Structures are given as C-alpha cells and as structure tokens.
Amino acid sequence: MKTKILITTVLFIAAGVFTLNAQQIKRSKTKLTKSTNLVFVMNNKTKNVTQLVLATDFPTDVKMAIKKYPSSSFFKGQIVGKYKKTNLGAQPYANTLLVMFTNQPVFSGVNLISGEKIFPGDHFLPGDHFDLGKTKAKIVSFKNSRLEVKTLK
C-alpha cells in the first residue's frame, strides 16, 4: 500500500515537471515569433533614419522604392514589441526593441557606393540616443552589424 502511494506521488510530481517544461518551451517559442520584419529608410545626405516601414508595405521593385523614398537607402530590420501602423509606416510604442541589420540592404548593390560608410564613423555605443523618424531611441547594443535600439517615451 505504501509503495502504491509513493509511486503515485512520484508520477504526479513528474507529470507536473513535464507540464512546466512544456509551457516554458511554448513561451520561449512565442517570444521569438513576435517580431515583425521592418525596413529602415535612411536619408543618404543626412545619414538619419527618416522612416520605419513594415516589410509587407514596402515596394518590392527598386525603381518604385526610389521613387517613393528619393535619396534614401533601405536596410532590413525587425520590430519586437508593440507598434501602430500609420500612413507613413510603423510607429513603435515606448520600450519597443528595434533591430537594424546594417550590413543587409534591402536591394543589394543599389544602396551604397563601394567603400561608403553607412553611418558616420560606423560606431555606436550603448546608451547613445538618436532619432528614428519621429521616434527617439537609445542604443542597447551593436555587434556584428546588428544594431539594437529601444524606443523611449
């Protein structure tokens, strides 16, 4: 009788542990899938990001993109968090993480002249602030051409 109670208790504990692990795995997967592809539109003269556009709303043709956003370069990125869609593109809410891949232009070979730097100095320090269109942001990290910024209030 004691053995049956002991075995039953061990089975209930094991089932609880497996259930918790399954829930943790499910949560971690959903965190990874909550990002949305984004295009950073950068003015070639000022080297400032002027707009954030959802990748699904961005023109797939080079000529159309240049016509819609003259004198601009376009870089791939992601938005992780909440944002609102506007007629100009995407506007992230405060504390939203934005990731820009500085080595991944949307149209390869079109954006940069050979040897040209993307941003003056190409160096970013955590804590630096800058503008992303109408949004203010703070640099979280910059490693391997992956610029991570968090939007401010």
C-alpha positions as a Python dict, from the first residue, in 0.01 Angstrom:
ca = {
    (1, 'M'): (0, 0, 0),
    (2, 'K'): (282, 241, 92),
    (3, 'T'): (454, 155, -233),
    (4, 'K'): (144, 244, -439),
    (5, 'I'): (112, 580, -263),
    (6, 'L'): (481, 652, -316),
    (7, 'I'): (467, 559, -687),
    (8, 'T'): (152, 767, -737),
    (9, 'T'): (315, 1069, -570),
    (10, 'V'): (627, 1038, -785),
    (11, 'L'): (415, 1015, -1102),
    (12, 'F'): (218, 1329, -1012),
    (13, 'I'): (540, 1522, -944),
    (14, 'A'): (696, 1402, -1270),
    (15, 'A'): (383, 1498, -1466),
    (16, 'G'): (393, 1845, -1310),
    (17, 'V'): (759, 1895, -1403),
    (18, 'F'): (700, 1786, -1764),
    (19, 'T'): (399, 2018, -1791),
    (20, 'L'): (601, 2316, -1665),
    (21, 'N'): (884, 2241, -1909),
    (22, 'A'): (639, 2219, -2199),
    (23, 'Q'): (487, 2556, -2103),
    (24, 'Q'): (830, 2719, -2081),
    (25, 'I'): (926, 2587, -2424),
    (26, 'K'): (597, 2712, -2568),
    (27, 'R'): (651, 3060, -2417),
    (28, 'S'): (1005, 3088, -2549),
    (29, 'K'): (886, 3000, -2899),
    (30, 'T'): (616, 3264, -2893),
    (31, 'K'): (865, 3528, -2781),
    (32, 'L'): (1079, 3456, -3083),
    (33, 'T'): (788, 3474, -3326),
    (34, 'K'): (657, 3810, -3203),
    (35, 'S'): (894, 4007, -3423),
    (36, 'T'): (782, 4179, -3741),
    (37, 'N'): (1005, 4244, -4041),
    (38, 'L'): (1077, 4609, -4097),
    (39, 'V'): (1261, 4834, -4343),
    (40, 'F'): (1467, 5128, -4215),
    (41, 'V'): (1456, 5416, -4466),
    (42, 'M'): (1772, 5625, -4430),
    (43, 'N'): (1838, 5962, -4594),
    (44, 'N'): (2163, 5940, -4792),
    (45, 'K'): (2264, 6302, -4724),
    (46, 'T'): (2193, 6331, -4351),
    (47, 'K'): (2254, 5961, -4270),
    (48, 'N'): (1944, 5972, -4047),
    (49, 'V'): (1666, 5717, -4040),
    (50, 'T'): (1363, 5904, -4170),
    (51, 'Q'): (1100, 5631, -4163),
    (52, 'L'): (1025, 5282, -4040),
    (53, 'V'): (816, 5084, -4288),
    (54, 'L'): (670, 4738, -4243),
    (55, 'A'): (832, 4499, -4490),
    (56, 'T'): (490, 4392, -4618),
    (57, 'D'): (410, 4756, -4709),
    (58, 'F'): (748, 4828, -4869),
    (59, 'P'): (777, 4829, -5252),
    (60, 'T'): (948, 4519, -5388),
    (61, 'D'): (1069, 4696, -5701),
    (62, 'V'): (1384, 4910, -5676),
    (63, 'K'): (1250, 5184, -5902),
    (64, 'M'): (925, 5214, -5706),
    (65, 'A'): (1113, 5232, -5375),
    (66, 'I'): (1349, 5504, -5501),
    (67, 'K'): (1054, 5697, -5646),
    (68, 'K'): (862, 5678, -5316),
    (69, 'Y'): (1168, 5749, -5098),
    (70, 'P'): (1411, 5960, -5307),
    (71, 'S'): (1775, 5995, -5195),
    (72, 'S'): (1738, 5708, -4950),
    (73, 'S'): (1895, 5376, -4863),
    (74, 'F'): (1696, 5083, -4726),
    (75, 'F'): (1805, 4835, -4462),
    (76, 'K'): (1642, 4523, -4326),
    (77, 'G'): (1536, 4505, -3965),
    (78, 'Q'): (1282, 4383, -3715),
    (79, 'I'): (1048, 4531, -3459),
    (80, 'V'): (993, 4333, -3139),
    (81, 'G'): (705, 4473, -2941),
    (82, 'K'): (403, 4693, -2990),
    (83, 'Y'): (365, 4946, -3269),
    (84, 'K'): (91, 5122, -3455),
    (85, 'K'): (59, 5127, -3829),
    (86, 'T'): (31, 5476, -3978),
    (87, 'N'): (4, 5602, -4334),
    (88, 'L'): (378, 5680, -4319),
    (89, 'G'): (480, 5338, -4190),
    (90, 'A'): (521, 5190, -3843),
    (91, 'Q'): (543, 5391, -3524),
    (92, 'P'): (670, 5185, -3229),
    (93, 'Y'): (545, 5245, -2877),
    (94, 'A'): (782, 5317, -2587),
    (95, 'N'): (1016, 5037, -2478),
    (96, 'T'): (990, 4855, -2810),
    (97, 'L'): (1305, 4684, -2938),
    (98, 'L'): (1413, 4762, -3294),
    (99, 'V'): (1688, 4569, -3469),
    (100, 'M'): (1864, 4706, -3777),
    (101, 'F'): (2095, 4487, -3981),
    (102, 'T'): (2346, 4746, -4105),
    (103, 'N'): (2508, 4500, -4346),
    (104, 'Q'): (2180, 4391, -4511),
    (105, 'P'): (2046, 4642, -4760),
    (106, 'V'): (1703, 4557, -4898),
    (107, 'F'): (1829, 4587, -5255),
    (108, 'S'): (2186, 4458, -5274),
    (109, 'G'): (2426, 4667, -5478),
    (110, 'V'): (2190, 4964, -5503),
    (111, 'N'): (2225, 5139, -5168),
    (112, 'L'): (2593, 5205, -5117),
    (113, 'I'): (2884, 5317, -5328),
    (114, 'S'): (3179, 5084, -5284),
    (115, 'G'): (3358, 5155, -4957),
    (116, 'E'): (3100, 5408, -4836),
    (117, 'K'): (3016, 5401, -4466),
    (118, 'I'): (2653, 5355, -4366),
    (119, 'F'): (2673, 5596, -4076),
    (120, 'P'): (2945, 5847, -3990),
    (121, 'G'): (3212, 5653, -3801),
    (122, 'D'): (3006, 5333, -3806),
    (123, 'H'): (3037, 5313, -3429),
    (124, 'F'): (2757, 5302, -3179),
    (125, 'L'): (2790, 5298, -2804),
    (126, 'P'): (2524, 5157, -2571),
    (127, 'G'): (2328, 5441, -2416),
    (128, 'D'): (2366, 5680, -2711),
    (129, 'H'): (2042, 5844, -2822),
    (130, 'F'): (1926, 5920, -3175),
    (131, 'D'): (1615, 5971, -3385),
    (132, 'L'): (1432, 5715, -3596),
    (133, 'G'): (1197, 5936, -3790),
    (134, 'K'): (954, 6071, -3530),
    (135, 'T'): (1069, 5821, -3267),
    (136, 'K'): (1350, 5873, -3016),
    (137, 'A'): (1562, 5569, -2937),
    (138, 'K'): (1853, 5456, -2720),
    (139, 'I'): (2119, 5210, -2836),
    (140, 'V'): (2113, 4881, -2648),
    (141, 'S'): (2395, 4706, -2837),
    (142, 'F'): (2584, 4698, -3165),
    (143, 'K'): (2756, 4371, -3250),
    (144, 'N'): (2830, 4204, -3583),
    (145, 'S'): (2640, 4467, -3785),
    (146, 'R'): (2330, 4413, -3567),
    (147, 'L'): (2217, 4743, -3416),
    (148, 'E'): (1963, 4702, -3134),
    (149, 'V'): (1780, 5009, -3006),
    (150, 'K'): (1497, 5057, -2761),
    (151, 'T'): (1242, 5330, -2812),
    (152, 'L'): (1197, 5597, -2547),
    (153, 'K'): (886, 5769, -2414),
}
